[in-house]
Coordinates of C-alpha atoms and ligand atoms in Angstrom, one line a residue:
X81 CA -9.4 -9.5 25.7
X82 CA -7.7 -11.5 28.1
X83 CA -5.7 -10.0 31.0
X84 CA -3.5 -13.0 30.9
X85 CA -2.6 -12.4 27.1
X86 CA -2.6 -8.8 27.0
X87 CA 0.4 -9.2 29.8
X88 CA 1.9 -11.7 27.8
X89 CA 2.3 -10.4 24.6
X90 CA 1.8 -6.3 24.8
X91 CA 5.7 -6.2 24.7
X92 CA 7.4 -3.9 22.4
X93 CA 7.6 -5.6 19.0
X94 CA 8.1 -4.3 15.4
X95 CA 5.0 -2.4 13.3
X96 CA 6.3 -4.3 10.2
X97 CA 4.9 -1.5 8.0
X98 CA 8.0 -2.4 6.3
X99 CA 10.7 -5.5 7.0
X100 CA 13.4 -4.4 8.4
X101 CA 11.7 -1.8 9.9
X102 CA 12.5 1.7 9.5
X103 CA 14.6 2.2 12.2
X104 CA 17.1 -0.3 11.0
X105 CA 18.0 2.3 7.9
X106 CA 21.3 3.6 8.3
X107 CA 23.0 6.8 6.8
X108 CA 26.1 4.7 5.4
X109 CA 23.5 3.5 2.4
X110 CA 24.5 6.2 -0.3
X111 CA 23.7 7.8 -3.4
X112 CA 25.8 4.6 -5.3
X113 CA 23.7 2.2 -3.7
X114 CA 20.4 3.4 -4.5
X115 CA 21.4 3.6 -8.1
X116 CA 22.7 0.0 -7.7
X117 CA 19.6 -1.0 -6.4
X118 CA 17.7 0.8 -9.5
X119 CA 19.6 -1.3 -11.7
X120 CA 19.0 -4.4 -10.0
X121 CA 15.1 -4.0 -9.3
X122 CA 15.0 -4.7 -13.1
X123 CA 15.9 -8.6 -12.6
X124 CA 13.5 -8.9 -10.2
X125 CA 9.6 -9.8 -9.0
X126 CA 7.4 -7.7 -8.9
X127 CA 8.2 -6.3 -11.8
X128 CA 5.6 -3.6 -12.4
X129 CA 6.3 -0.2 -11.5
X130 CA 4.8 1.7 -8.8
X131 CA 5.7 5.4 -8.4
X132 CA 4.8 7.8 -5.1
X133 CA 5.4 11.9 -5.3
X134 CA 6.1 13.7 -2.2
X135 CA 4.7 17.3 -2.5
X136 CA 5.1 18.5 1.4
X137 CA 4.3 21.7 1.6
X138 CA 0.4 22.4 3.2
X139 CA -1.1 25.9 3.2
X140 CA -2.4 25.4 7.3
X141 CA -0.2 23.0 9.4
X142 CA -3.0 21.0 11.6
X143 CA -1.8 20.7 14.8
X144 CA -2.1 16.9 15.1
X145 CA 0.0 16.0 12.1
X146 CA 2.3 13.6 11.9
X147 CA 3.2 13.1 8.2
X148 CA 6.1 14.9 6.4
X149 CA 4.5 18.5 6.0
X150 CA 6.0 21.7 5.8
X151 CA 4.6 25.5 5.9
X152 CA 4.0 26.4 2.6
X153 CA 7.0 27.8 0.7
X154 CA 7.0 31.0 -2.1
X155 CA 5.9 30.1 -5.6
X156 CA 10.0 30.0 -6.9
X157 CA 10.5 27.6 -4.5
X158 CA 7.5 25.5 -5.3
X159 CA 8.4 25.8 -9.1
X160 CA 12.1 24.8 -8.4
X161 CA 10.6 21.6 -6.4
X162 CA 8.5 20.4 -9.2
X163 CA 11.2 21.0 -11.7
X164 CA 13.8 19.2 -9.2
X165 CA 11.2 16.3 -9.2
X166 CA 11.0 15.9 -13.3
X167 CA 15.0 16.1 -12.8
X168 CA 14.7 13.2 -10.3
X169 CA 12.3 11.2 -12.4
X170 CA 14.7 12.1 -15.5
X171 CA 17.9 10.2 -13.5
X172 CA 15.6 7.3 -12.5
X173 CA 13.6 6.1 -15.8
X174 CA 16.4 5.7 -18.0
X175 CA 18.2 3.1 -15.4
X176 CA 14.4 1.2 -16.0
X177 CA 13.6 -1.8 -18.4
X178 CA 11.0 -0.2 -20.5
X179 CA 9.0 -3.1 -20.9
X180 CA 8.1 -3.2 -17.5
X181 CA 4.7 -1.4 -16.8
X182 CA 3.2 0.9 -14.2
X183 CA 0.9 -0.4 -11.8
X184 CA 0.1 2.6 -9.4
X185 CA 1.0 5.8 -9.6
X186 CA 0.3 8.1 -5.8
X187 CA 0.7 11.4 -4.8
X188 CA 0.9 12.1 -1.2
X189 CA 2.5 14.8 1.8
X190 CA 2.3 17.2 2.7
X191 CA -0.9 18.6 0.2
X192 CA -0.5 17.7 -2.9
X193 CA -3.3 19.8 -4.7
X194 CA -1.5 22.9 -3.9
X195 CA 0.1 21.6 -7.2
X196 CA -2.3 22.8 -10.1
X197 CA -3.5 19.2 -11.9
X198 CA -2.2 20.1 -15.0
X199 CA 1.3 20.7 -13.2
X200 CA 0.7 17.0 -11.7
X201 CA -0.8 15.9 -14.7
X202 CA 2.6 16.9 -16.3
X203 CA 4.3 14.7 -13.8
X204 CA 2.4 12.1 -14.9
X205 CA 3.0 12.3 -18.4
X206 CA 6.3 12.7 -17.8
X207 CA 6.3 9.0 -16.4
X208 CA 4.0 7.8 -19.6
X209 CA 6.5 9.2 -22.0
X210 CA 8.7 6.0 -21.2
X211 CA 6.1 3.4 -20.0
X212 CA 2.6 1.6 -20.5
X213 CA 0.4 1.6 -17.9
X214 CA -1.5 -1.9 -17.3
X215 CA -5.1 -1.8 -17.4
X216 CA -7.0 0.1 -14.6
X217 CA -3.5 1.3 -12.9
X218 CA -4.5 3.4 -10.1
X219 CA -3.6 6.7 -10.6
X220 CA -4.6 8.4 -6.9
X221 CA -4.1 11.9 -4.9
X222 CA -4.8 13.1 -1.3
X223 CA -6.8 15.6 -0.9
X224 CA -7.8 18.2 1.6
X225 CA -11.4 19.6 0.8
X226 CA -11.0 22.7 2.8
X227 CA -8.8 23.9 -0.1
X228 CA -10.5 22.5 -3.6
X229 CA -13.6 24.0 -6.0
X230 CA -15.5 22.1 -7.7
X231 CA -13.2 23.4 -10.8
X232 CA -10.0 21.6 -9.0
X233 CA -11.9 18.5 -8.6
X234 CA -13.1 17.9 -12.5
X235 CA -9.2 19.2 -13.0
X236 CA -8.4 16.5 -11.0
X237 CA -10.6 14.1 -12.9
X238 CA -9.5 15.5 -16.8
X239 CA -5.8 15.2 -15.5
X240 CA -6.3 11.4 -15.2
X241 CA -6.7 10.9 -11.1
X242 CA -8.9 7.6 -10.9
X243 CA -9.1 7.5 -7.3
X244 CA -8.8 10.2 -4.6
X245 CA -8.6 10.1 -0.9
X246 CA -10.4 13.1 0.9
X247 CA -8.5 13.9 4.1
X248 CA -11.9 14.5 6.1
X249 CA -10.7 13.4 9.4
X250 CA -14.3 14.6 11.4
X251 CA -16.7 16.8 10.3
X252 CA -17.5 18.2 13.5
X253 CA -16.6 21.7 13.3
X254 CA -15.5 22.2 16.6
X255 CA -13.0 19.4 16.6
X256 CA -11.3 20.6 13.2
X257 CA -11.2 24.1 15.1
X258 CA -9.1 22.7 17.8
X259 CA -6.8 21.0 15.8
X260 CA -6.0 23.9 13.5
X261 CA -7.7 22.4 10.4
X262 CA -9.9 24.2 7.8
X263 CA -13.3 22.4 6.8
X264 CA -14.2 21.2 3.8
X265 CA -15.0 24.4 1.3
X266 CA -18.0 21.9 -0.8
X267 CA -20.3 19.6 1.6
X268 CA -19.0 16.6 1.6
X269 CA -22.0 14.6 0.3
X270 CA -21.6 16.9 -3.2
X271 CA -17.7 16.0 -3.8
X272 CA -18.3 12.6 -3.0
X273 CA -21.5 12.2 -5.6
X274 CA -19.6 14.3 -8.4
X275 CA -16.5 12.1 -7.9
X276 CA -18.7 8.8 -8.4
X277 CA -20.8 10.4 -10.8
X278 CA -16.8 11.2 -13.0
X279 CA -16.6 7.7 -12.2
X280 CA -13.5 8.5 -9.1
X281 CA -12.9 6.1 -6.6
X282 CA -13.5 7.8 -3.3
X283 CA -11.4 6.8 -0.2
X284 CA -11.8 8.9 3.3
X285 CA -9.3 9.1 5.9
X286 CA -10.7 10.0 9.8
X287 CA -8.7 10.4 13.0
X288 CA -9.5 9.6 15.8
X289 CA -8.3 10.0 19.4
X290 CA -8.8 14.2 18.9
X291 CA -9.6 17.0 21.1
X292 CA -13.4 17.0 21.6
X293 CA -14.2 13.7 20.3
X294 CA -16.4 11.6 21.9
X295 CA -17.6 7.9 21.5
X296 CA -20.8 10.0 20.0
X297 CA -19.6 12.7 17.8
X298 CA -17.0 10.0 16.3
X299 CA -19.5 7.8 15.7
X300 CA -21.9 10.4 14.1
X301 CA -19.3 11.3 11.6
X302 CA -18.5 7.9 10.9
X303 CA -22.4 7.4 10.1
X304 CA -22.5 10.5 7.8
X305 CA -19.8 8.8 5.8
X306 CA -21.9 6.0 5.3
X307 CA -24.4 7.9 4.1
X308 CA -22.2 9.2 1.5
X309 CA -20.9 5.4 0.4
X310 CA -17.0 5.9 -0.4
X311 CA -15.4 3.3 -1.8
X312 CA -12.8 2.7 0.8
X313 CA -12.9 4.3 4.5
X314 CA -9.5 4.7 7.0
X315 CA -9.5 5.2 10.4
X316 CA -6.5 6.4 12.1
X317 CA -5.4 5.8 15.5
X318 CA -4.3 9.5 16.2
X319 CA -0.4 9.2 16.8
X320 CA 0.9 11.3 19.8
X321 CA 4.7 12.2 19.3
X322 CA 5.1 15.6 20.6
X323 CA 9.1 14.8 21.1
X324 CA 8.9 14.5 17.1
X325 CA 6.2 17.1 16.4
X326 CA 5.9 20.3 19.1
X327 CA 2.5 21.5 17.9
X328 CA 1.3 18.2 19.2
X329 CA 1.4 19.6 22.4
X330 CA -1.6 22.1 21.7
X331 CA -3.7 19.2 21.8
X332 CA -2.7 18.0 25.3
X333 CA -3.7 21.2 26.7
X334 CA -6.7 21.3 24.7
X335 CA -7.3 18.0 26.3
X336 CA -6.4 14.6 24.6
X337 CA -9.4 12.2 25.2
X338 CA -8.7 9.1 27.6
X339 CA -7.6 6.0 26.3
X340 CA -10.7 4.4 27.0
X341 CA -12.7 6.6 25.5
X342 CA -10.1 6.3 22.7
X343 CA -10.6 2.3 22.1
X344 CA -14.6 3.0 22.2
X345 CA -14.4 5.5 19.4
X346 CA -12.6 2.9 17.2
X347 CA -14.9 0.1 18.4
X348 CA -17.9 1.7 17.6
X349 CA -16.7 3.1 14.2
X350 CA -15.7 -0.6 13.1
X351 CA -19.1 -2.1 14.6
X352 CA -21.1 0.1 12.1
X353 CA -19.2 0.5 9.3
X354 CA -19.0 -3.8 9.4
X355 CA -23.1 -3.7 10.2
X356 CA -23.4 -1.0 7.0
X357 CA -21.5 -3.6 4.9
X358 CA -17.9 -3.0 4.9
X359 CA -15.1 -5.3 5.4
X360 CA -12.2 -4.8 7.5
X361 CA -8.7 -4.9 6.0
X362 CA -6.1 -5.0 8.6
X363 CA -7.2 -3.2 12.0
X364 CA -8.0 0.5 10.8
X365 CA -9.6 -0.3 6.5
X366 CA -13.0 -0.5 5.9
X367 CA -13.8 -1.3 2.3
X368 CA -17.0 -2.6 0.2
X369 CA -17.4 -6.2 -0.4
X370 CA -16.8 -6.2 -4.5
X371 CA -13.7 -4.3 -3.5
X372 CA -10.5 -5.7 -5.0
X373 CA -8.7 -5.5 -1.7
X374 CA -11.6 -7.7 0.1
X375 CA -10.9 -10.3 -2.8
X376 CA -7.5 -9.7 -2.2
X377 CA -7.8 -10.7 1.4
X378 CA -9.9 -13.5 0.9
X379 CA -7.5 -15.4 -1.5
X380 CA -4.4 -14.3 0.6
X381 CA -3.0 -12.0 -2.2
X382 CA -3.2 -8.9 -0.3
X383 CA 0.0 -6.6 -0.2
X384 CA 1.1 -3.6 1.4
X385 CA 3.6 -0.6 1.0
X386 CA 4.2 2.7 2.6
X387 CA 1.3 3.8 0.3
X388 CA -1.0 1.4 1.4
X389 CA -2.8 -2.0 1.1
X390 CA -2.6 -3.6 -2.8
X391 CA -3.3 -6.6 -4.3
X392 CA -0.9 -8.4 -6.4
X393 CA -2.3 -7.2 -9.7
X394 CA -1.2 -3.4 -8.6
X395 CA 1.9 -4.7 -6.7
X396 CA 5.1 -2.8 -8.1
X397 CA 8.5 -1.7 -6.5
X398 CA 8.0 1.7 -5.6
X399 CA 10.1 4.8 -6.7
X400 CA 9.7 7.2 -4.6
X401 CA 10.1 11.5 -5.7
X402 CA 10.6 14.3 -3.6
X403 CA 11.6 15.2 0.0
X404 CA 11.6 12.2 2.6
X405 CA 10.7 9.6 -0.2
X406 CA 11.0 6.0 0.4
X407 CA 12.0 3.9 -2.6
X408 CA 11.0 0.1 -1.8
X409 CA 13.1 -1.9 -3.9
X410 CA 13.6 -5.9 -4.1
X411 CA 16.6 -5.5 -2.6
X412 CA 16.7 -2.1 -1.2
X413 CA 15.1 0.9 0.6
X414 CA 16.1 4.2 -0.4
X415 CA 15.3 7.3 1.6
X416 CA 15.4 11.2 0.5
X417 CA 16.6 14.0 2.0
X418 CA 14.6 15.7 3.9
X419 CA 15.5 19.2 3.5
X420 CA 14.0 21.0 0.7
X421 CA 16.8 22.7 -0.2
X422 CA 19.2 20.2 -0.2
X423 CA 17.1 17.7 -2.3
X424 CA 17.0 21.0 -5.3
X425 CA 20.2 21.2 -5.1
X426 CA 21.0 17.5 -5.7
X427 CA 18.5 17.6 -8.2
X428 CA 20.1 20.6 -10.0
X429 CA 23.3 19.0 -9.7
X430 CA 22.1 15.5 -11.3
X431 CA 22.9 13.9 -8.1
X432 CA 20.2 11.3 -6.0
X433 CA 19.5 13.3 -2.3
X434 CA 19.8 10.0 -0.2
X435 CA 20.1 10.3 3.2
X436 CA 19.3 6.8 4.7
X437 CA 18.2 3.2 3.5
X438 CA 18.3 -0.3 4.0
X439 CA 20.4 -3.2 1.6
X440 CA 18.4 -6.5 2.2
X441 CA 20.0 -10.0 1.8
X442 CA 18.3 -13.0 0.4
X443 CA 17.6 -13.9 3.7
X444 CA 15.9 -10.6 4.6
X445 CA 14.2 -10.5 1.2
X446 CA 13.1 -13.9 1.8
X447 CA 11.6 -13.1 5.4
X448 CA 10.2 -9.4 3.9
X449 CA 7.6 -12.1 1.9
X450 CA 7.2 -13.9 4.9
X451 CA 6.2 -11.4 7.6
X452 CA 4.2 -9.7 4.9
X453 CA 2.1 -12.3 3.9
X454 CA 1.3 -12.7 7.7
X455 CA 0.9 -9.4 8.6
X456 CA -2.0 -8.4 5.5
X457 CA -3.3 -11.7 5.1
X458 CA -3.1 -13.4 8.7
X459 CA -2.4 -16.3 6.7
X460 CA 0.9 -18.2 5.7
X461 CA 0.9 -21.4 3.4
X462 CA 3.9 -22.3 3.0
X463 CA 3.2 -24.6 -0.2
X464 CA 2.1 -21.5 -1.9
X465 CA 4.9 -19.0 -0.6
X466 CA 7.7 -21.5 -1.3
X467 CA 6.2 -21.5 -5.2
X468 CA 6.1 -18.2 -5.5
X469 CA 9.9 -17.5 -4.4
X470 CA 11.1 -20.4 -6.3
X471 CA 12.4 -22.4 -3.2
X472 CA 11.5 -25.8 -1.5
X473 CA 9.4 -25.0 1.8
X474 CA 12.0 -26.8 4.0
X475 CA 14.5 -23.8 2.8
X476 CA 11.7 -21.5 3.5
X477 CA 11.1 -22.1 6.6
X478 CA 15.0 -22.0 7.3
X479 CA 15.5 -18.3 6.7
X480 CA 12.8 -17.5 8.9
X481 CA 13.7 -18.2 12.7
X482 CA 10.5 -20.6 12.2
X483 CA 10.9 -23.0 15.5
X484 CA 7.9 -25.0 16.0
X485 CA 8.2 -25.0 20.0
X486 CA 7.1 -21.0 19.7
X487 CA 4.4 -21.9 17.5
X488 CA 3.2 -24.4 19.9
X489 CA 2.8 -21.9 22.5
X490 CA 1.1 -19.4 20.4
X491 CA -1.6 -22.3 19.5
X492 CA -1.8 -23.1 23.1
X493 CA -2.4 -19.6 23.9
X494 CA -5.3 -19.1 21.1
X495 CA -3.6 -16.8 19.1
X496 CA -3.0 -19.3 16.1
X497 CA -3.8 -22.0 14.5
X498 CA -0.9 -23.8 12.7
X499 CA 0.4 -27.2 10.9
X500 CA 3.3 -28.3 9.1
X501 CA 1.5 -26.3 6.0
X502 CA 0.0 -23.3 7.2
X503 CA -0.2 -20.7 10.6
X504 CA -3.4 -18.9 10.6
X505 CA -4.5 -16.3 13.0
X506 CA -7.7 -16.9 15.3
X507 CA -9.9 -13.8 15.2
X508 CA -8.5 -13.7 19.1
X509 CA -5.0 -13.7 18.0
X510 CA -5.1 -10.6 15.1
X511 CA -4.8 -8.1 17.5
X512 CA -0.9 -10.0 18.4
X513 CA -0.3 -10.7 14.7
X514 CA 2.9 -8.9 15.0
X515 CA 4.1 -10.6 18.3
X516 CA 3.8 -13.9 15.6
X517 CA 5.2 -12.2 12.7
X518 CA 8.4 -11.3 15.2
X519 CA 8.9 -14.7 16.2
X520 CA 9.4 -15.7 12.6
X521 CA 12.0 -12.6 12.3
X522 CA 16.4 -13.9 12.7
X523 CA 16.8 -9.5 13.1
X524 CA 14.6 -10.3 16.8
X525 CA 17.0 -12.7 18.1
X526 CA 19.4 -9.8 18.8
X527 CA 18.2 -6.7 18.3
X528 CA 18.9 -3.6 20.0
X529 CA 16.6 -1.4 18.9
X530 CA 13.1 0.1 20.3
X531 CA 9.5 -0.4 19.3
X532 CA 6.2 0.6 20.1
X533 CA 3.7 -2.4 21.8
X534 CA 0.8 -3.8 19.6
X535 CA -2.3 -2.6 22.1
Ligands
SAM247 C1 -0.6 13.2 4.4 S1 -2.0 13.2 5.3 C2 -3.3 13.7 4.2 C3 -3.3 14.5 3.1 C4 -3.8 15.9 3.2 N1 -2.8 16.8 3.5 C5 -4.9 16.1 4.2 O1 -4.7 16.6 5.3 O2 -6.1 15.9 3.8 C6 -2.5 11.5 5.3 C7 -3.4 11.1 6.5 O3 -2.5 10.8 7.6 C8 -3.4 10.9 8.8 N2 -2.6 11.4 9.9 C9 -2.0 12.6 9.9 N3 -1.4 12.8 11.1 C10 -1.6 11.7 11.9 C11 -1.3 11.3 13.2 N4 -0.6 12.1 14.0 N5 -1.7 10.1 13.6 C12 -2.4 9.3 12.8 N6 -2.7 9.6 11.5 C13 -2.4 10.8 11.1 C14 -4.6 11.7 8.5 O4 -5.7 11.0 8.6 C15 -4.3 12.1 7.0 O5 -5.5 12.2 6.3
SF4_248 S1 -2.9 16.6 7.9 FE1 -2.6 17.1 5.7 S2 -3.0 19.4 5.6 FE2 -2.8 18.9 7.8 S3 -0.6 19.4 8.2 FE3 -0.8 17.1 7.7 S4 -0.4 16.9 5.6 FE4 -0.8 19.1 6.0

């Protein structure tokens, strides 16, 4: 990388894992608008339906976690959470055209398989009773092996999970020690050949940046991975926020590996997953070439939402369940409580537990497209996006803050490649596609708030 660029453009600038990002959601978006929004995601594209379940409780808390977990909670209270979440998904489905179809159903947390699957295959049905799925909608879980049987896993299978993701993170034994984090209670290589052999997609997530973790021992789980051929592999940058999580903080004294040593961990996990066949999507996916995400890529249809990449087949506005859930609406995002207590009692009480969200105006909705096509595809034709939204590409290009001059120096700088009908990132610019997407943005010209920088 060049020290010139990488003073230029590592400036704090958006992650765009959603437009306007997160921290533009304010607490004056209430109950009354989410329900507006509901009604309103009915006129509009995409129109298939993509549901997410929040189950946050986990049995161990690993130390490193960043995602909405909580320690686990007595059985009532687990009982009165999954009956608040039928009472949720009872006040959303009515307000839903019931032609429309679902796409993609996810559960996530937290651990979700500290739900028995015929408890989330009751969820489930509870969504079927209303709509058609389309053909091969991805019904998907994550799971931590430390905790399943072989049993759980043909449960999971007979309760109508078509693709799981195992929360592996490393095998080494000694880095899961240090991070609080129970191994897997089958060997990997069997869960992973009985979930091909039910026919299961099988997706793995690693971490790295640990306690413990070298350039070797990352790289030596990442080739025993290989070994075992999952469909889809995910390797997480490990996020250090001890000022939002405390138990971080165990792993600095257990000592957090330099950033170096950090970068060469990812570096050599992409070299050999790319030289054992995969293809990258975005900086941290790995998939297999006949993948529908690699297509996806290739044609510039792929998509993404707080779940993860999609392609435009399994595109739907998301409804989100449960604690901390974020609805993504066409013209809306909708957050939930997230206080477990609070969110039963709403639920009890027939009342949506919003806390936060986000009301976007045509010209936000219009951008959303924009900066996401960019950002998952590294691609932007206008001809094609102007089509698709129904508007003429001079229009287009006039909600965005699209100035040509900016462009210019991007090009000049060898981060892009661009005409009157297209920008296209060079393989040198990827790494500063959001420094691009930002310059497209109107919310950049004055904003106020803080983000993180792309290296
Ligand atoms: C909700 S968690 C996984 C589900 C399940 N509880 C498990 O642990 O297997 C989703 C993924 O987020 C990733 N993750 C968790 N904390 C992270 C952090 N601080 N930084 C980056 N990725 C993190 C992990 O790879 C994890 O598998
Ligand atoms: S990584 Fe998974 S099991 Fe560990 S605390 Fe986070 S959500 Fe729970």
């Amino acid at each position: 990388m060049r020290e010139d660029l990488l003073k230029k453009y590592n400036v704090p600038v958006p992650r765009y894992t959603s437009y306007p990002p997160a921290n533009y959601f304010g607490n004056t978006f209430s109950e009354e608008d989410y329900r507006e929004a509901i009604d309103l995601s009915n006129q509009s594209k995409p129109e298939h339906l993509s549901f997410y379940f929040h189950i946050p409780f986990c049995r161990h808390l690993c130390h490193y976690c960043g995602c909405n977990s909580y320690p686990m909670a007595k059985q009532e209270i687990i009982e009165q959470y999954t009956a608040a979440l039928h009472q949720e998904i009872e006040m959303v489905i009515p307000r839903l055209a019931p032609g429309r179809k679902i796409a993609q159903i996810h559960f996530g947390g937290g651990t979700p398989t500290i739900l028995p699957p015929a408890e989330l295959q009751r969820l489930v049905e509870h969504l079927l009773t209303r709509f058609e799925m389309i053909p091969e909608a991805e019904i998907a879980i994550e799971c931590h092996p430390g905790y399943l049987t072989e049993e759980t896993w043909m449960a999971l299978h007979k309760a109508g999970f078509n693709r799981l993701s195992l929360g592996i993170q490393d095998f080494n034994r000694e880095v899961l020690k240090t991070v609080n984090r129970r191994p897997s209670l089958m060997p990997e290589e069997e869960i992973v050949s009985l979930l091909h052999t039910l026919g299961i997609r099988v997706n793995m997530d690693f971490l790295y940046g640990l306690p413990r973790q070298t350039e070797q021992s990352f790289a030596a789980s990442i080739e025993r991975a290989i070994r075992m051929s999952p469909d889809r592999l995910v390797t997480f940058s490990y996020a250090h926020v001890p000022w939002v999580n405390k138990r971080q903080l165990i792993l600095e004294k257990a000592g957090l590996p330099a950033g170096e040593e950090k970068s060469r961990m990812y570096e050599t996990a992409r070299r050999l997953l790319c030289e054992a066949g995969y293809q990258p999507v975005g900086l941290d996916h790995f998939v297999r070439k006949e993948d529908e995400l690699y297509t996806a890529l290739q044609n510039g249809q792929l998509h993404r939402n707080f779940q993860g990449y999609c392609t435009r087949r399994t595109t739907g506005q998301v409804y989100a369940f449960g604690v901390t859930g974020i609805s993504q609406l066409s013209t809306a995002y909708a957050q939930n409580t997230k206080d477990i207590d609070i969110y039963i009692e709403q639920m009890k009480n027939g009342r949506f537990a919003t806390i936060k969200g986000y009301s976007l105006n045509r010209q936000e909705q219009i951008t959303r497209e924009v900066i996401e096509t960019l950002m998952c595809n590294y691609t932007i034709y206008w001809n094609d996006l102007a089509e698709r939204l129904d508007i003429p590409v001079a229009d287009l290009k006039k909600e965005t803050a699209y100035e040509k001059g900016r462009l210019q120096e991007f090009a000049d700088d060898g981060l892009i490649e661009y005409d009157d009908a297209h920008i296209r990132m060079t393989p040198e610019g990827t790494l500063f596609v959001r420094n691009v997407a930002a310059s497209l943005d109107r919310l950049m010209l004055h904003s106020d708030k803080s983000f993180s920088k792309p290296v």
